[in-house]
mmCIF file of C-alpha atoms in Angstrom:
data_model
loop_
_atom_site.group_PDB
_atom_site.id
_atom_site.type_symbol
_atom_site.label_atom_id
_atom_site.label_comp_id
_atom_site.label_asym_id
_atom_site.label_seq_id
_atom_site.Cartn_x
_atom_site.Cartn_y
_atom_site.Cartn_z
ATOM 1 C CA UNK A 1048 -27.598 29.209 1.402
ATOM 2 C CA UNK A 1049 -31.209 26.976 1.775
ATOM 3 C CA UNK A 1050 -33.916 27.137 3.737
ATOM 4 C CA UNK A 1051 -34.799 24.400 5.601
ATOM 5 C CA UNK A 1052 -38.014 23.441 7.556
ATOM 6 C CA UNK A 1053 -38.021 22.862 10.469
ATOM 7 C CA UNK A 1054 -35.940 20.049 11.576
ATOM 8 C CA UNK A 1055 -37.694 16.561 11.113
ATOM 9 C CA UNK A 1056 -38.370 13.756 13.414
ATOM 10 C CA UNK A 1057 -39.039 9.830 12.983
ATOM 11 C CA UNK A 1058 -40.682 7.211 15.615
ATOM 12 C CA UNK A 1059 -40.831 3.714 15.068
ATOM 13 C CA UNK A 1060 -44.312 4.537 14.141
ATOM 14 C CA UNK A 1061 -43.187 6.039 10.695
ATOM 15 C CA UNK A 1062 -42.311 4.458 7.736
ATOM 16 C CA UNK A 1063 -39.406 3.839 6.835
ATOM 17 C CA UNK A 1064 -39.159 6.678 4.211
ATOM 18 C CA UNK A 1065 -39.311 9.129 6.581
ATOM 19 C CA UNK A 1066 -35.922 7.854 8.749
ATOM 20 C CA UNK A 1067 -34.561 8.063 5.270
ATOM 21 C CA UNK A 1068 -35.380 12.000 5.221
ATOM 22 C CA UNK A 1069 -34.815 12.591 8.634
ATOM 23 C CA UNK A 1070 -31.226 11.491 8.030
ATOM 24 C CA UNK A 1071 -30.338 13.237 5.277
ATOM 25 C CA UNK A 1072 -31.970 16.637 7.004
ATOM 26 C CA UNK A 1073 -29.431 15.671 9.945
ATOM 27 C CA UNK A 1074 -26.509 15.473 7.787
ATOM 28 C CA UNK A 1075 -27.642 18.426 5.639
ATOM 29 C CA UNK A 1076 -27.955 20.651 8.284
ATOM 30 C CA UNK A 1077 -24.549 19.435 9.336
ATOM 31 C CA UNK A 1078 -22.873 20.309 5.778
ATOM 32 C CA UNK A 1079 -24.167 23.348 6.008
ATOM 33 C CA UNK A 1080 -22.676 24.279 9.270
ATOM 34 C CA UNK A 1081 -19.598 23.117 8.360
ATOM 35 C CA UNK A 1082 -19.744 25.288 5.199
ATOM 36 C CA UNK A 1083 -18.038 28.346 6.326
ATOM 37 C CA UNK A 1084 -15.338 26.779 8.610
ATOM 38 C CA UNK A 1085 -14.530 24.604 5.176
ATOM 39 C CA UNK A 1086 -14.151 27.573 3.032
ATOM 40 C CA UNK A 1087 -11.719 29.768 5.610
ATOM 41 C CA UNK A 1088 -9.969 26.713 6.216
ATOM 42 C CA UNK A 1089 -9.872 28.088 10.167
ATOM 43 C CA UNK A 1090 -10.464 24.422 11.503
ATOM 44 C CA UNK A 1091 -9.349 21.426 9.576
ATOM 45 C CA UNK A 1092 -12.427 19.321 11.710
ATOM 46 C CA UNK A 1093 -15.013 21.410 9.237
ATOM 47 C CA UNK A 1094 -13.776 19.506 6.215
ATOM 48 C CA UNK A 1095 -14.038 15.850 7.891
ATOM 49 C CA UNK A 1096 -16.973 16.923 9.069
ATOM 50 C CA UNK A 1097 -18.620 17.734 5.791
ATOM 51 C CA UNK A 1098 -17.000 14.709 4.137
ATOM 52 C CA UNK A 1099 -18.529 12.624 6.958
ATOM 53 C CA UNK A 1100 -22.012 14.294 6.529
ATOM 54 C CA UNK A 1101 -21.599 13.129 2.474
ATOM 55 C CA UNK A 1102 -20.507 10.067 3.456
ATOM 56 C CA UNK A 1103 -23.537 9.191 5.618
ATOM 57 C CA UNK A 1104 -25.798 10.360 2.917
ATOM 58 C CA UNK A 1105 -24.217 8.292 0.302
ATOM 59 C CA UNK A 1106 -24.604 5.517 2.825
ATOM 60 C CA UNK A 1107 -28.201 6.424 3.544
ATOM 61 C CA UNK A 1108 -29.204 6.631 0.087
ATOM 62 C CA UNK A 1109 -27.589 3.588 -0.832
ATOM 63 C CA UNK A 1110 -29.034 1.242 2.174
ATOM 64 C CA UNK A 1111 -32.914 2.517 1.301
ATOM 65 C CA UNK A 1112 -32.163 2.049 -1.912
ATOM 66 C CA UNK A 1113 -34.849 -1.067 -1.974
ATOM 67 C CA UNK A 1114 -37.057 1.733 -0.727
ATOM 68 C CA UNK A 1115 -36.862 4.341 -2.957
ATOM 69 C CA UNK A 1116 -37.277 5.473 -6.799
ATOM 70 C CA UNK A 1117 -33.713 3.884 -8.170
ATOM 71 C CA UNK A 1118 -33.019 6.591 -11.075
ATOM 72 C CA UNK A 1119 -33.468 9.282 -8.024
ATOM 73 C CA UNK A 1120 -31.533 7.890 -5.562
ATOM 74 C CA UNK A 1121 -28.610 6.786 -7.913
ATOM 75 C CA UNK A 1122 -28.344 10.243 -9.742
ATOM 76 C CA UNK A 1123 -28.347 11.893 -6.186
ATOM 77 C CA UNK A 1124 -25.269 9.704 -4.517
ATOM 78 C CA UNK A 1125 -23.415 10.544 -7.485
ATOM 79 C CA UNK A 1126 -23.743 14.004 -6.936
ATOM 80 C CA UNK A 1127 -22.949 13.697 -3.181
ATOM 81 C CA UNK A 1128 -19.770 11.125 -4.798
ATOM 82 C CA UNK A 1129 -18.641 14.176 -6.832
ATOM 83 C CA UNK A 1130 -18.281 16.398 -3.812
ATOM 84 C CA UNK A 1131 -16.926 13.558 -1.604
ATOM 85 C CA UNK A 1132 -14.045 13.330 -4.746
ATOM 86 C CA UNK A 1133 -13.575 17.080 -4.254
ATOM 87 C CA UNK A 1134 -13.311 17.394 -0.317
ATOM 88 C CA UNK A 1135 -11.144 14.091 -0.457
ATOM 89 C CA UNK A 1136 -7.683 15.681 -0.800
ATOM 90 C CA UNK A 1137 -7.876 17.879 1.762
ATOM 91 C CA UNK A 1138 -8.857 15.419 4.082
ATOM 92 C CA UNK A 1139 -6.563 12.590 3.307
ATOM 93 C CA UNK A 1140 -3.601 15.370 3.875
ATOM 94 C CA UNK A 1141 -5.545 16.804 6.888
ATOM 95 C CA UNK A 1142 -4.413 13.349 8.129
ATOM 96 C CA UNK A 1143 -1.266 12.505 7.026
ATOM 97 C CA UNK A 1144 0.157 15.752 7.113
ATOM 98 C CA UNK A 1145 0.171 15.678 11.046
ATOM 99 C CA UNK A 1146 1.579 11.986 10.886
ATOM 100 C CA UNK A 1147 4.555 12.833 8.828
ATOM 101 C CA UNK A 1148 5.161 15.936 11.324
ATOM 102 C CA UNK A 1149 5.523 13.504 13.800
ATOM 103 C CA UNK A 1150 7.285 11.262 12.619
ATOM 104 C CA UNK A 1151 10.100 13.823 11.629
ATOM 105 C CA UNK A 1152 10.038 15.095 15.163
ATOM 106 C CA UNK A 1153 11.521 11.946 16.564
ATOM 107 C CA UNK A 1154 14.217 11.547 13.878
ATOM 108 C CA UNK A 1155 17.575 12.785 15.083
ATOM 109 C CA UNK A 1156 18.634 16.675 14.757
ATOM 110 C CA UNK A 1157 20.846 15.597 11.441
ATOM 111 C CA UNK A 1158 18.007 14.154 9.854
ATOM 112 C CA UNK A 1159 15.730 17.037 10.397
ATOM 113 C CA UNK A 1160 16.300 18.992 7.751
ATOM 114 C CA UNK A 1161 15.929 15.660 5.376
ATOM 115 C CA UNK A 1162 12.209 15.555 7.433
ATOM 116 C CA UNK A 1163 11.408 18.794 6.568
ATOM 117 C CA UNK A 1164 12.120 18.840 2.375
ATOM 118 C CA UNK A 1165 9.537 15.574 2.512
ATOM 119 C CA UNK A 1166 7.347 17.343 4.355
ATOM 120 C CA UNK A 1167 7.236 20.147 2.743
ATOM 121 C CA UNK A 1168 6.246 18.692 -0.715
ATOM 122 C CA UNK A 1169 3.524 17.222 0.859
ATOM 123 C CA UNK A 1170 2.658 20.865 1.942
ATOM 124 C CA UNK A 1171 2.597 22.198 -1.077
ATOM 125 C CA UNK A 1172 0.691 19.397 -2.548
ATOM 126 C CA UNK A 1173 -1.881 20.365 -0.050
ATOM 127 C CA UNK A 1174 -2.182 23.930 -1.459
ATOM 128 C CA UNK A 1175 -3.230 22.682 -4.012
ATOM 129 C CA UNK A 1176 -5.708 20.223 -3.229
ATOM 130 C CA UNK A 1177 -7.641 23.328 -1.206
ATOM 131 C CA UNK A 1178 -7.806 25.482 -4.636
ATOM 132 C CA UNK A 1179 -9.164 22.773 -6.209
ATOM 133 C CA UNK A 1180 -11.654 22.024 -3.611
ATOM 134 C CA UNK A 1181 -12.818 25.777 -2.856
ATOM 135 C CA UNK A 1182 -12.921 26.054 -6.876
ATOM 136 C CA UNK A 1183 -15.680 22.544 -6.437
ATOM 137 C CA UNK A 1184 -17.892 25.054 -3.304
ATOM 138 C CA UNK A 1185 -18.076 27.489 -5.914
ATOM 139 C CA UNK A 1186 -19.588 25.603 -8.930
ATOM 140 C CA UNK A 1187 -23.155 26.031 -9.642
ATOM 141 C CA UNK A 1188 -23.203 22.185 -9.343
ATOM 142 C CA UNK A 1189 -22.108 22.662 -5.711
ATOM 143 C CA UNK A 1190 -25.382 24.871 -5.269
ATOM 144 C CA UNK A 1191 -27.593 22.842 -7.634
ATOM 145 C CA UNK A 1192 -26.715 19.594 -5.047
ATOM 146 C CA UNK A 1193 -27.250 21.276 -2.046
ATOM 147 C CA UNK A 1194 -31.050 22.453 -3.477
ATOM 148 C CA UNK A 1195 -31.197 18.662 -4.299
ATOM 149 C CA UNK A 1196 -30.855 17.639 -0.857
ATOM 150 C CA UNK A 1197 -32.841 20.834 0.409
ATOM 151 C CA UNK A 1198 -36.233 19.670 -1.820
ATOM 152 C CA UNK A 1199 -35.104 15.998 -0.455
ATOM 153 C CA UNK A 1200 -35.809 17.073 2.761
ATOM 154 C CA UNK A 1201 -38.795 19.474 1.972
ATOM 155 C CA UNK A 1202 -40.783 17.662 0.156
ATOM 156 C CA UNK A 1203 -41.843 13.318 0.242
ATOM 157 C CA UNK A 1204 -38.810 10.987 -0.639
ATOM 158 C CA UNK A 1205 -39.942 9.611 -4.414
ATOM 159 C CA UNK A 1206 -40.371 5.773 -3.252
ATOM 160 C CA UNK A 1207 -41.271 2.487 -5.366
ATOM 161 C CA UNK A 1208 -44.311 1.613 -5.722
ATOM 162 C CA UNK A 1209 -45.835 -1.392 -3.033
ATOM 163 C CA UNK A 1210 -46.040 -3.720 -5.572
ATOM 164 C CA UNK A 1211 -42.231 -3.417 -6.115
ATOM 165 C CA UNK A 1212 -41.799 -4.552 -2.690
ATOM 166 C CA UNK A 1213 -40.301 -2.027 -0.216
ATOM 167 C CA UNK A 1214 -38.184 -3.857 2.896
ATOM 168 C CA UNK A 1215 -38.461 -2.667 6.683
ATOM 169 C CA UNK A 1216 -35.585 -0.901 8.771
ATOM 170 C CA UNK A 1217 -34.053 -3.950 10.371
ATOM 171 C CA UNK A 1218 -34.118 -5.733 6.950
ATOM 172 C CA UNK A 1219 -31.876 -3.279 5.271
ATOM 173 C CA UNK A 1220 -29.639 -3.612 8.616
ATOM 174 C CA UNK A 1221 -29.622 -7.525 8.448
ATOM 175 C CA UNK A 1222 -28.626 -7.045 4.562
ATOM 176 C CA UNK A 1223 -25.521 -5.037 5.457
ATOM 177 C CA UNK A 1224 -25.200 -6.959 8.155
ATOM 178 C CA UNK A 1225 -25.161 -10.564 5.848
ATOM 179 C CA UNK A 1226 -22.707 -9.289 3.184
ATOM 180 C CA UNK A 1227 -20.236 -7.998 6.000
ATOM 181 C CA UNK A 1228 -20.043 -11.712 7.696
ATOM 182 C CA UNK A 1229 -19.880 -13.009 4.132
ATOM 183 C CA UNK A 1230 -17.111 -10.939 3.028
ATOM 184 C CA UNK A 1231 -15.230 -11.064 6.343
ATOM 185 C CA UNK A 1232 -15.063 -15.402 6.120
ATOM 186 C CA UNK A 1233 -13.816 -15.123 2.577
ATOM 187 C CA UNK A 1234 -11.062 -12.788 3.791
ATOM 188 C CA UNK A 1235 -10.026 -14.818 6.604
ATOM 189 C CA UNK A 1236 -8.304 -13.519 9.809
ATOM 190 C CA UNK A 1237 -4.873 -12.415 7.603
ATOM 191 C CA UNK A 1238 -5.907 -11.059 4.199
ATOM 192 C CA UNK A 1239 -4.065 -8.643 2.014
ATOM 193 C CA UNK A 1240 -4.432 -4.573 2.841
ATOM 194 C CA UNK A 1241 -6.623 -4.050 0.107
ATOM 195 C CA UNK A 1242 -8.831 -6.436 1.393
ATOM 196 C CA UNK A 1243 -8.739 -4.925 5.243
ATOM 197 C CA UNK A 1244 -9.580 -2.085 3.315
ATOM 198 C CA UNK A 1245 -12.452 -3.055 1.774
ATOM 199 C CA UNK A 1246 -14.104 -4.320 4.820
ATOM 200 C CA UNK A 1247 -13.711 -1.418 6.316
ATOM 201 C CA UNK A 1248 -15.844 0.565 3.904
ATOM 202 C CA UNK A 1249 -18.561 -2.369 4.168
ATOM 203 C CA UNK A 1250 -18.268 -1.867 8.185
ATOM 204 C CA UNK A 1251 -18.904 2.029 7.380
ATOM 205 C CA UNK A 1252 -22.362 0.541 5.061
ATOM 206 C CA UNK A 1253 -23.332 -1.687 8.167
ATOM 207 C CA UNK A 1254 -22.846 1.340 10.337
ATOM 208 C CA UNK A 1255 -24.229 4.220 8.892
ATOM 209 C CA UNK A 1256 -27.877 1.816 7.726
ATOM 210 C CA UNK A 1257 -28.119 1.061 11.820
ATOM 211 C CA UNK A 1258 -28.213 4.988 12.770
ATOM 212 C CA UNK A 1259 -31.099 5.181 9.534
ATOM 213 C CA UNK A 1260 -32.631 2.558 11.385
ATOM 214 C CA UNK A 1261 -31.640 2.936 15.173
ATOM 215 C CA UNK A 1262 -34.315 5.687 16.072
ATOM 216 C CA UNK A 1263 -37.405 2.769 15.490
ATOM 217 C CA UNK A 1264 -35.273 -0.205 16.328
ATOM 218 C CA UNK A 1265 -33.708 0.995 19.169
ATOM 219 C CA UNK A 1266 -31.475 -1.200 21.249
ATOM 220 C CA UNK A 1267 -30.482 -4.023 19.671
ATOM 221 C CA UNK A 1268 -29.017 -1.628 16.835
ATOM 222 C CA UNK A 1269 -27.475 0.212 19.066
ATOM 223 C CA UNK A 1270 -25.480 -2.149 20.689
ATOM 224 C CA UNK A 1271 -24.210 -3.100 17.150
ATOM 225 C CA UNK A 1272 -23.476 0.654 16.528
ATOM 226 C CA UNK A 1273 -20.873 0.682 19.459
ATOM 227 C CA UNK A 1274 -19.212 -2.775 17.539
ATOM 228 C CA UNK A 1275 -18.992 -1.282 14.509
ATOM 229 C CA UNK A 1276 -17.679 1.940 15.512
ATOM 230 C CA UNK A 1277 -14.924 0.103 17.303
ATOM 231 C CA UNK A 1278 -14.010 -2.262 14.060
ATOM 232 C CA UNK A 1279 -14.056 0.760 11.961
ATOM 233 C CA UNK A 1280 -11.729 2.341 14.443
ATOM 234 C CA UNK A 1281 -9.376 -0.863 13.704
ATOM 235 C CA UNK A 1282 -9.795 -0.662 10.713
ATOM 236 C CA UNK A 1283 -9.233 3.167 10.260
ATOM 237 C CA UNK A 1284 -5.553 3.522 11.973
ATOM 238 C CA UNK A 1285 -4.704 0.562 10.175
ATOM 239 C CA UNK A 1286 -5.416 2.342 6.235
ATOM 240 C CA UNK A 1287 -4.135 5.561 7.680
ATOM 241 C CA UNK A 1288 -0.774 3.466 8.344
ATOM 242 C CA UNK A 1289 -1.054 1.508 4.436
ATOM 243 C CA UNK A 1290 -1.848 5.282 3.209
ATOM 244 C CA UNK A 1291 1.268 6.557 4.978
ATOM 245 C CA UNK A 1292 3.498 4.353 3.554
ATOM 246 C CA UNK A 1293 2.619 4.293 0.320
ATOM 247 C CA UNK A 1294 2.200 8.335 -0.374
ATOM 248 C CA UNK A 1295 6.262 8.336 1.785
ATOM 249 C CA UNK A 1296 7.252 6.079 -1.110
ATOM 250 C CA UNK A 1297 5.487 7.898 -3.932
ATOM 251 C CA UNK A 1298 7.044 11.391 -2.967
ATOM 252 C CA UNK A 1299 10.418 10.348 -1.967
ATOM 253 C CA UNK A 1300 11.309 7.920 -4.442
ATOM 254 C CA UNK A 1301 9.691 9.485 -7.417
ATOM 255 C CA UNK A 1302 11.044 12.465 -7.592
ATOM 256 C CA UNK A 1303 14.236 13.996 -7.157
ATOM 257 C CA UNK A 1304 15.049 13.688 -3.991
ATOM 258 C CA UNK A 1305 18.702 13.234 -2.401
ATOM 259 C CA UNK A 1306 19.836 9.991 -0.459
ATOM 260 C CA UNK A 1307 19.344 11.554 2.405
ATOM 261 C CA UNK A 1308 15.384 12.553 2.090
ATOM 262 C CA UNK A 1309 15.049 9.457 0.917
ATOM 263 C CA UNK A 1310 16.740 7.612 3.601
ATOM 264 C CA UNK A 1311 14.514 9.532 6.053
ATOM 265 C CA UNK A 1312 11.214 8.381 4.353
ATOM 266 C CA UNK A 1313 12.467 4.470 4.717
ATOM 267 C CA UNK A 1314 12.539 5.170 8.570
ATOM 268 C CA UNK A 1315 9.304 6.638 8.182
ATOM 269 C CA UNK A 1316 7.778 4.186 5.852
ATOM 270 C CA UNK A 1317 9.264 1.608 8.372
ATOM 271 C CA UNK A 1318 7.987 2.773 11.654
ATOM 272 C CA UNK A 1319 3.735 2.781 9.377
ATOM 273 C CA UNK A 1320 4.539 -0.614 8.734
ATOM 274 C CA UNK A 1321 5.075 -1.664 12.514
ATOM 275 C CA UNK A 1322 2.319 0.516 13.273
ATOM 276 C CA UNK A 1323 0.101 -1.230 10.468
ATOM 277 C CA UNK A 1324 1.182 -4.586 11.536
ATOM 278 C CA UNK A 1325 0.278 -4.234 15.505
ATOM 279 C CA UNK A 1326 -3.210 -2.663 14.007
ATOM 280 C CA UNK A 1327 -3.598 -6.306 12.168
ATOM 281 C CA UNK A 1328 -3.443 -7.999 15.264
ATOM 282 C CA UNK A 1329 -6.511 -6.334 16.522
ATOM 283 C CA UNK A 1330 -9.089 -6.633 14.094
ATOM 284 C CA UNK A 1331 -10.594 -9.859 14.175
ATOM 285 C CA UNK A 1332 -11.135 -9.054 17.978
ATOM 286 C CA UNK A 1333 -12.522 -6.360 16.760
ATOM 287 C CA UNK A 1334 -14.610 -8.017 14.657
ATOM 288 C CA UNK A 1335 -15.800 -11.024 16.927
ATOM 289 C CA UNK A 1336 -17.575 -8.399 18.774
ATOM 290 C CA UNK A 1337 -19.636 -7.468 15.880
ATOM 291 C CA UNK A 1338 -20.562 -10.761 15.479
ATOM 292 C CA UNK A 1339 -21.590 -11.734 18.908
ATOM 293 C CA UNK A 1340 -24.127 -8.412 18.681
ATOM 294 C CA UNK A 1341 -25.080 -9.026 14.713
ATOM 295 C CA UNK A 1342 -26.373 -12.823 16.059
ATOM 296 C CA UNK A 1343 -29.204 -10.647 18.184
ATOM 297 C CA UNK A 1344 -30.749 -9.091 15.018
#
């Protein structure tokens, strides 16, 4: 689709612009390989690959934003937003699709069949959601972004002048790092879904500026890579669970379903909630270990 240079490298001795570019040539190179497997559908890993590799862009971009020319950088993650939006669907039913499959197999025989009409909305729904995505691949603005990123990569970042100010690496870290604790001691160890929620996507921030910054800071970040990784995993299951539940209850009692689909979705929703719960008990563990390793930076 692009050519690309050859791939880059950073050292501690480069400035920080340059981690910046070597990232998003990483995760470029990875939406590209994941292309293909997207479009054929073949593998359903392809797509959270390729919404991972937006993700981490986004998250790039928006960490070295201090760095970097704002109106560039802004108009660029919204691009990379759009195709997140469009890969989204997919994704979110590559997960839950699987979940509701087994939850129905461990219903009894005479509920089965009550399983399977749930399911199968779900499965069409998913049709649906992959035209709409492959119809997103084939829009010029698809192509336009990926040139975008290509030039990104070929050519210098556009950064803000020194007089603006322009942070280090382990600033922008301690930054993500700062509104993290700060948002986690509002919530407290019990706060509402949404708010679990929420921290999780600021855990994914703190994450995804220490692997911009972990090739010139080295250790210390990466000991607070493996914490984050394992909050986010905490926090991860636990939305999949809230996301379970609340799509069960959005099919099954929405629509015309009998007593007895709808029956079967309470068991299911039920059995997300226990799962959801036991995830809650977790995460300030989980949690507690980022902040014994976030104390180092």
């Amino acid at each position: 689709m692009v050519a690309l240079p050859e791939q880059l490298v950073a050292t501690a001795k480069d400035a920080p612009a340059q981690h910046v570019r070597v990232a998003l040539d990483i995760r470029l190179r990875a939406l590209l390989a994941h292309d293909p497997g997207v479009r054929t559908g073949q593998d359903v890993e392809s797509v959270h690959q390729m919404r991972v590799s937006v993700r981490r862009m986004r998250a790039a971009l928006k960490a070295a934003r201090p760095l970097l020319d704002a109106r560039w950088s802004d108009e660029l993650r919204a691009e990379l937003g759009w195709l997140g939006q469009s890969l989204g669907p997919v994704r979110d039913l590559d997960v839950l699709l699987p979940r509701l499959r087994g939850l129905a197999a461990d219903l009894p025989e005479e509920e089965q069949d009550a399983a399977d009409q749930l399911v199968a909305r779900f499965d069409a729904e998913y049709l649906v959601a992959r035209e709409d995505m492959l119809a997103a691949l084939e829009a010029p603005r698809y192509t336009a972004l990926v040139e975008r990123l290509a030039d990104a990569v070929r050519l210098p970042l556009p950064t803000r002048s020194a007089t603006e100010g322009r942070p280090e690496l382990m600033e922008l870290v301690r930054a993500e790092y700062r509104s993290l604790r700060k948002s986690v001691k509002r919530a407290g160890p019990q706060p509402p879904d949404e708010v679990l929620h929420a921290l999780r996507i600021k855990g994914k921030r703190l994450r995804y500026t220490g692997e911009l910054a972990e090739p010139a800071l080295g250790r210390p970040v990466r000991r607070l890579l493996a914490a984050t990784a394992g909050l986010q995993e905490v926090l991860g299951d636990h939305q999949d669970a809230c996301v379970a539940q609340e799509r069960i209850r959005e099919v099954a009692f929405g629509g015309d379903h009998g007593a007895g689909t709808q029956f079967v979705a309470g068991r299911m929703v039920e059995r997300e909630h226990v799962r959801a719960a036991h995830l809650r008990t977790l995460w300030w563990a989980a949690w507690c270990r980022v902040a014994a390793v976030g104390k180092e930076l």
